[in-house]
PDB file of C-alpha atoms and ligand atoms in Angstrom:
ATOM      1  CA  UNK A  10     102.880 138.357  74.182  1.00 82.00           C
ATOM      2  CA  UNK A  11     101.500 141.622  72.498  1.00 90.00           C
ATOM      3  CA  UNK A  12     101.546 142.272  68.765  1.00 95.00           C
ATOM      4  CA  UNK A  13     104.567 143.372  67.206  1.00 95.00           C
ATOM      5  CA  UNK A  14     102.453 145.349  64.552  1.00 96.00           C
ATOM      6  CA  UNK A  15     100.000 147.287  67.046  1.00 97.00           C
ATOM      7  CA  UNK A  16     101.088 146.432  70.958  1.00 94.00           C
ATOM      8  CA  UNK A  17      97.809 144.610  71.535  1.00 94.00           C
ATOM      9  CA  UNK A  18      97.865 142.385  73.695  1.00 93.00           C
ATOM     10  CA  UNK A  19      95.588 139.793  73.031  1.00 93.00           C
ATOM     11  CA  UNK A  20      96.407 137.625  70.640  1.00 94.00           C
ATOM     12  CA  UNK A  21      96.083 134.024  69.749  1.00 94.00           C
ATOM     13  CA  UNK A  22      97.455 130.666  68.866  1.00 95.00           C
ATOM     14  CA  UNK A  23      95.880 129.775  65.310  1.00 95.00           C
ATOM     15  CA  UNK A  24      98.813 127.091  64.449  1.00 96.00           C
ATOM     16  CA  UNK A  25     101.289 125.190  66.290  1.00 96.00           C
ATOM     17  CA  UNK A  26     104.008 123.021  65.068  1.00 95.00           C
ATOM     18  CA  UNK A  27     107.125 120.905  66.127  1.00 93.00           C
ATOM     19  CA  UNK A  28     110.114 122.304  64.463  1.00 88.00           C
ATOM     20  CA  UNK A  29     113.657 122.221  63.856  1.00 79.00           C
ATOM     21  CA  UNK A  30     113.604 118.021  64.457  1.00 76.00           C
ATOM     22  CA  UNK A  31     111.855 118.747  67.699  1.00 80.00           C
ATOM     23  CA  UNK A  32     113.509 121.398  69.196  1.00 76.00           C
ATOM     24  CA  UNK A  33     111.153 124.138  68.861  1.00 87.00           C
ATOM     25  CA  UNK A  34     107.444 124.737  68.599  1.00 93.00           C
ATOM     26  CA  UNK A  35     106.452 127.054  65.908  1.00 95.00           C
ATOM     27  CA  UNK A  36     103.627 128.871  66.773  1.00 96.00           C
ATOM     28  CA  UNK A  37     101.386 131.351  64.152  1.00 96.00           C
ATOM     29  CA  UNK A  38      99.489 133.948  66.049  1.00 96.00           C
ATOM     30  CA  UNK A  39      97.046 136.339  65.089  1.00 96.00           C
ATOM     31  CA  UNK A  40      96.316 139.666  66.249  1.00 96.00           C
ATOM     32  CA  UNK A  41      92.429 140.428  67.546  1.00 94.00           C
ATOM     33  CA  UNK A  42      92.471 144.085  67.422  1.00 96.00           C
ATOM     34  CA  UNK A  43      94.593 144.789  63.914  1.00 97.00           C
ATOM     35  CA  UNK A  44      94.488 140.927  62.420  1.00 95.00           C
ATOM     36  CA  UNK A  45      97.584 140.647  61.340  1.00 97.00           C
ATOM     37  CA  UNK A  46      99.331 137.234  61.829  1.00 97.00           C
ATOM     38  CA  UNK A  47     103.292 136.656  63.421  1.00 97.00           C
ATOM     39  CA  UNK A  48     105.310 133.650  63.971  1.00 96.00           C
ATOM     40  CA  UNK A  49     106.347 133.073  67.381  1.00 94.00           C
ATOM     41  CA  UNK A  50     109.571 130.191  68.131  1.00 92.00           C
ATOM     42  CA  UNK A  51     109.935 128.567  71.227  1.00 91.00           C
ATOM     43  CA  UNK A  52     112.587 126.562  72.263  1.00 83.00           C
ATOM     44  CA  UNK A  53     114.540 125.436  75.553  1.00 81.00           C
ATOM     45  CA  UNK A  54     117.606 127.750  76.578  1.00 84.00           C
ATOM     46  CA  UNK A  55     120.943 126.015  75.832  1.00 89.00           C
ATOM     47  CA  UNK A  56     122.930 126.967  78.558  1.00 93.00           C
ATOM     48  CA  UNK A  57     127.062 126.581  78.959  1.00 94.00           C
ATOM     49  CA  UNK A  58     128.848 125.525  82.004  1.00 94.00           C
ATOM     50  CA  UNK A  59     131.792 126.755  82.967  1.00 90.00           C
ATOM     51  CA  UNK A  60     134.781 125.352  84.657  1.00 87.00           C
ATOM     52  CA  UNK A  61     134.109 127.220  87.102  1.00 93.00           C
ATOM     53  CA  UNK A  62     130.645 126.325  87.800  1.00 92.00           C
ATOM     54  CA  UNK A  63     128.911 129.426  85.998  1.00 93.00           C
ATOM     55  CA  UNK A  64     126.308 129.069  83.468  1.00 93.00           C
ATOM     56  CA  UNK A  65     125.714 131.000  80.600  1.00 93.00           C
ATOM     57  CA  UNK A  66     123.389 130.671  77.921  1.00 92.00           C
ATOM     58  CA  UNK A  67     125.270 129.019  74.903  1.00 93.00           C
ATOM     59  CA  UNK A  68     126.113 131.717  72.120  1.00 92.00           C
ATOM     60  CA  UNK A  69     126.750 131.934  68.572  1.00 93.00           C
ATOM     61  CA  UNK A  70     128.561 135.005  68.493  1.00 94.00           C
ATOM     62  CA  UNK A  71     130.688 133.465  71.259  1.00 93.00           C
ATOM     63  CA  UNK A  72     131.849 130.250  69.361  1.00 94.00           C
ATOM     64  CA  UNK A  73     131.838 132.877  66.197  1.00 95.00           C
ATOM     65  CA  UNK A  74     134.400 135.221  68.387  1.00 94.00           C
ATOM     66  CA  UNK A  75     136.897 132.197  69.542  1.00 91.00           C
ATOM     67  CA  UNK A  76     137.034 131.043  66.149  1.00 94.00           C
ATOM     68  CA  UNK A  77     137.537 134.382  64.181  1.00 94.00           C
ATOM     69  CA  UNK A  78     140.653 134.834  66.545  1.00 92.00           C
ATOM     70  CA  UNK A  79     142.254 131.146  65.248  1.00 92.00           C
ATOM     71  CA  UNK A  80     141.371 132.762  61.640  1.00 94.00           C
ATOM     72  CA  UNK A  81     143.090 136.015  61.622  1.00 92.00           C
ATOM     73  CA  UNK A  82     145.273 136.364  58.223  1.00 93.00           C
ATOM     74  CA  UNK A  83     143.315 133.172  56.788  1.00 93.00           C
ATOM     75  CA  UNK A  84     140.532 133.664  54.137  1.00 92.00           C
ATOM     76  CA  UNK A  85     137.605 132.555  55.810  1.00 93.00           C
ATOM     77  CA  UNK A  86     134.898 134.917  55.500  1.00 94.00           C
ATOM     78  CA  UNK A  87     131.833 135.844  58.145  1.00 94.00           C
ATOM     79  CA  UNK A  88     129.573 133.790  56.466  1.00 95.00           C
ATOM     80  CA  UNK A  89     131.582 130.234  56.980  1.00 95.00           C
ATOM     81  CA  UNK A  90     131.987 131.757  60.671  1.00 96.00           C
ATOM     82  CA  UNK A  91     128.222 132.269  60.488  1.00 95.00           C
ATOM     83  CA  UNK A  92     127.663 128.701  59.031  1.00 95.00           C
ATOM     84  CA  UNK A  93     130.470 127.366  61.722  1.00 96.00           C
ATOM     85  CA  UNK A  94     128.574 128.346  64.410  1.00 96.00           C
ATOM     86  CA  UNK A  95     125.549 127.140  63.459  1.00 94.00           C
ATOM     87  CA  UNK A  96     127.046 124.001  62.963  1.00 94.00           C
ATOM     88  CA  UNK A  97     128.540 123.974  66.483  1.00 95.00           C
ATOM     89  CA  UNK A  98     125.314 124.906  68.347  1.00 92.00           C
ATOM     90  CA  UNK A  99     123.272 121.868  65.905  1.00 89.00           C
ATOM     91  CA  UNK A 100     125.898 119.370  67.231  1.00 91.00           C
ATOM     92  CA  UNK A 101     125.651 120.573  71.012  1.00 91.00           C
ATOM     93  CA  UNK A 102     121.642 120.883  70.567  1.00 86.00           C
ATOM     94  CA  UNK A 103     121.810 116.989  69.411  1.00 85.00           C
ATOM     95  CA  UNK A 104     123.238 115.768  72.831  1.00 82.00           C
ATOM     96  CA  UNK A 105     119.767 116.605  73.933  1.00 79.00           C
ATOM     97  CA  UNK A 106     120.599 118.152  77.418  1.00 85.00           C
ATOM     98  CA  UNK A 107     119.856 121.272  78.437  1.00 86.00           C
ATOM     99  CA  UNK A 108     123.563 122.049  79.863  1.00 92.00           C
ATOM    100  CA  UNK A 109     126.814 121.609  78.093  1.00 92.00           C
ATOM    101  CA  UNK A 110     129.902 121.886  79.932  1.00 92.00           C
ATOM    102  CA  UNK A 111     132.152 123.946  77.698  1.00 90.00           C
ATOM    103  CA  UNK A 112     134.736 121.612  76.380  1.00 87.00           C
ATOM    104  CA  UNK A 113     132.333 119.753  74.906  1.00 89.00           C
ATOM    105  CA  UNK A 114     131.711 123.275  73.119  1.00 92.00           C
ATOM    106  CA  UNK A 115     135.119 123.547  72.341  1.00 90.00           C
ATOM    107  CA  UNK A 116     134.984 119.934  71.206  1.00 88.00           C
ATOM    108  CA  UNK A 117     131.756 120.791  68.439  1.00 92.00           C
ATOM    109  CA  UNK A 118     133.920 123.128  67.367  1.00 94.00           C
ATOM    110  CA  UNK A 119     137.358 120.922  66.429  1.00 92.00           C
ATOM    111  CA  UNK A 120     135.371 119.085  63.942  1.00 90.00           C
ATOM    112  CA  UNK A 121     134.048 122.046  61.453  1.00 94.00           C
ATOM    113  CA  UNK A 122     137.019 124.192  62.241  1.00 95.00           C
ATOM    114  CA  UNK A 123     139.063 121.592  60.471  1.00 92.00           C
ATOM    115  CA  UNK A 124     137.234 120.941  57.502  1.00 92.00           C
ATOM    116  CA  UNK A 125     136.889 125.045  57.385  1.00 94.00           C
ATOM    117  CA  UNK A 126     141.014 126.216  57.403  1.00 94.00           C
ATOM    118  CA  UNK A 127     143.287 123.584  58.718  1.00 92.00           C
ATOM    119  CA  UNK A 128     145.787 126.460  59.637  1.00 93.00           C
ATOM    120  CA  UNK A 129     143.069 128.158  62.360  1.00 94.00           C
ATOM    121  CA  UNK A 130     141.962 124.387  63.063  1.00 92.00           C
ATOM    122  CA  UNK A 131     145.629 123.899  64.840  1.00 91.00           C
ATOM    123  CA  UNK A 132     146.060 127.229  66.202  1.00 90.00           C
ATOM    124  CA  UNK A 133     142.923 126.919  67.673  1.00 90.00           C
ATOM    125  CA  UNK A 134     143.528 123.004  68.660  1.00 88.00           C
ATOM    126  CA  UNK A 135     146.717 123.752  70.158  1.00 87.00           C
ATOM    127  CA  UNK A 136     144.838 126.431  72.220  1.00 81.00           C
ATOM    128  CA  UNK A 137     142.210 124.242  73.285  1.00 78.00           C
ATOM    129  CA  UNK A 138     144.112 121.217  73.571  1.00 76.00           C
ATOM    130  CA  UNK A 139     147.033 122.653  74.821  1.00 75.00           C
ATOM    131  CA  UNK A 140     149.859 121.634  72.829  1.00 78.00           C
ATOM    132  CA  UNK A 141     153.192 122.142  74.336  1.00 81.00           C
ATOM    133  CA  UNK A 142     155.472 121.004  72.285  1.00 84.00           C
ATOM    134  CA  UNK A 143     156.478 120.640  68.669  1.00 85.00           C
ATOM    135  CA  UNK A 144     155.533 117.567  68.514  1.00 87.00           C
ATOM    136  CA  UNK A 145     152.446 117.710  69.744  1.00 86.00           C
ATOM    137  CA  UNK A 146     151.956 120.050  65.839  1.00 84.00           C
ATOM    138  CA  UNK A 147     153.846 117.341  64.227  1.00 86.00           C
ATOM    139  CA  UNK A 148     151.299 114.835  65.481  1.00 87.00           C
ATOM    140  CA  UNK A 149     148.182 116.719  64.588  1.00 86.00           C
ATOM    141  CA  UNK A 150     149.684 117.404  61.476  1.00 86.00           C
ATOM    142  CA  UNK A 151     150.316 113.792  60.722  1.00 86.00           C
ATOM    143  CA  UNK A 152     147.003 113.125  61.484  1.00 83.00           C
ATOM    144  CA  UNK A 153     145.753 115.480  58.777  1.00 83.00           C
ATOM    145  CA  UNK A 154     147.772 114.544  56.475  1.00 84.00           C
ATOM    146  CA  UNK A 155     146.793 110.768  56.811  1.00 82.00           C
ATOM    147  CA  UNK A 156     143.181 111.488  55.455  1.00 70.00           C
ATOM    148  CA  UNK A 157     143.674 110.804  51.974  1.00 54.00           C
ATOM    149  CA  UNK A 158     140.673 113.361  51.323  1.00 49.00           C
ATOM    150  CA  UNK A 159     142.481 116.134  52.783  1.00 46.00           C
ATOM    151  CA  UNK A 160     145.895 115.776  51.923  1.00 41.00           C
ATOM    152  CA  UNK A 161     145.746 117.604  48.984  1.00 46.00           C
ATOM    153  CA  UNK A 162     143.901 120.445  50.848  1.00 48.00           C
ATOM    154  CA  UNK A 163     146.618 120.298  53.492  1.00 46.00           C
ATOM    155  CA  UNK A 164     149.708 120.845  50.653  1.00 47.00           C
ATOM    156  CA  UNK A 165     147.301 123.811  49.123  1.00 46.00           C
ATOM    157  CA  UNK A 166     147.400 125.264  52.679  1.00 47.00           C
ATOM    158  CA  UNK A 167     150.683 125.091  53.326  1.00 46.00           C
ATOM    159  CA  UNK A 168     152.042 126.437  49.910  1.00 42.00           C
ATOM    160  CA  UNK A 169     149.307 129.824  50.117  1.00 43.00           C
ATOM    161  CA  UNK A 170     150.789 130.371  53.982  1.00 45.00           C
ATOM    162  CA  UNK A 171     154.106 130.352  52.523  1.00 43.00           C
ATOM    163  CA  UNK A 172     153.465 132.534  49.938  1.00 43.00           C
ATOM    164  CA  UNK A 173     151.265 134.648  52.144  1.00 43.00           C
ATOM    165  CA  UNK A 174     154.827 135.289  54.078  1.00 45.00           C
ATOM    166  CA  UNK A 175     156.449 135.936  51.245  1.00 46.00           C
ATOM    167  CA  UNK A 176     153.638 139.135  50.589  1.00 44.00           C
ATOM    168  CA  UNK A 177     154.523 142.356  51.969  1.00 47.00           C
TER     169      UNK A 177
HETATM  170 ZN1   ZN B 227      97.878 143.881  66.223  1.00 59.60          ZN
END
């Protein structure tokens, strides 16, 4: 690859290291023409596949998008979006293959999206899961509610939604 300082292209490899638990090499090039130095990352393409068959390659911005959409009118800013997806993508890189089918993408996501907002956590469960009736809420709510952790959280929530309606 050329030089991002001068467009040469002849550089070299002067370091090279395993990084991110194995995931990526880290390589440290240097320029021969200007000698200046860059960092170069390699790592394998996570790719998504689709009910339908088609791949894509997996996206941040993508899980960022589906999520934002179960968060509209909650207070969760870009960077716990940011930090969401970056989550997601560490959890699907762990499963070590190279192609994830995309309910298992959905499924990384389940897991920070309720410890983020419970509210978007259902709406976005009930998407994904496809809820159909009320009582398929009640029972996800039931199931919050029955981590002793949480269950403070989940009275917090549902008080500010309330009052959120009550806002013009
Ligand atoms: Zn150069």
């Amino acid at each position: 690859m050329h030089c991002p300082f001068c467009k040469n292209e002849d550089t070299r490899v002067v370091d090279s290291r395993v990084a991110d638990e194995g995931q990526a090499i880290r390589r440290r090039r240097s320029c021969s023409e200007c000698g200046r130095r860059f960092t170069t990352v390699e790592s394998a393409v996570l790719a998504v596949v689709k009910r339908n068959g088609v791949t894509e390659p997996f996206s941040r911005e993508k899980v960022m998008l589906g999520v934002r959409r179960a968060c509209q009118g909650r207070q969760v800013d870009e960077d716990s979006l940011r930090q969401l997806a970056q989550q997601v993508e560490d959890s699907v890189r762990a499963s070590g293959s190279a192609e994830i089918p995309s309910n298992e993408v959905g499924l990384a996501i389940l897991q920070p999206l309720r410890e983020l907002d419970e509210v978007a956590y259902l709406r976005f469960a009930s998407v994904y899961r496809s809820f159909e009736s009320v009582e398929d809420f009640q029972r996800e709510i039931d199931d919050l509610r029955a981590l002793p952790s949480r269950a403070a959280n989940a009275h917090a929530t549902v008080g500010s939604a309330a009052e959120g309606v009550d806002r013009p």
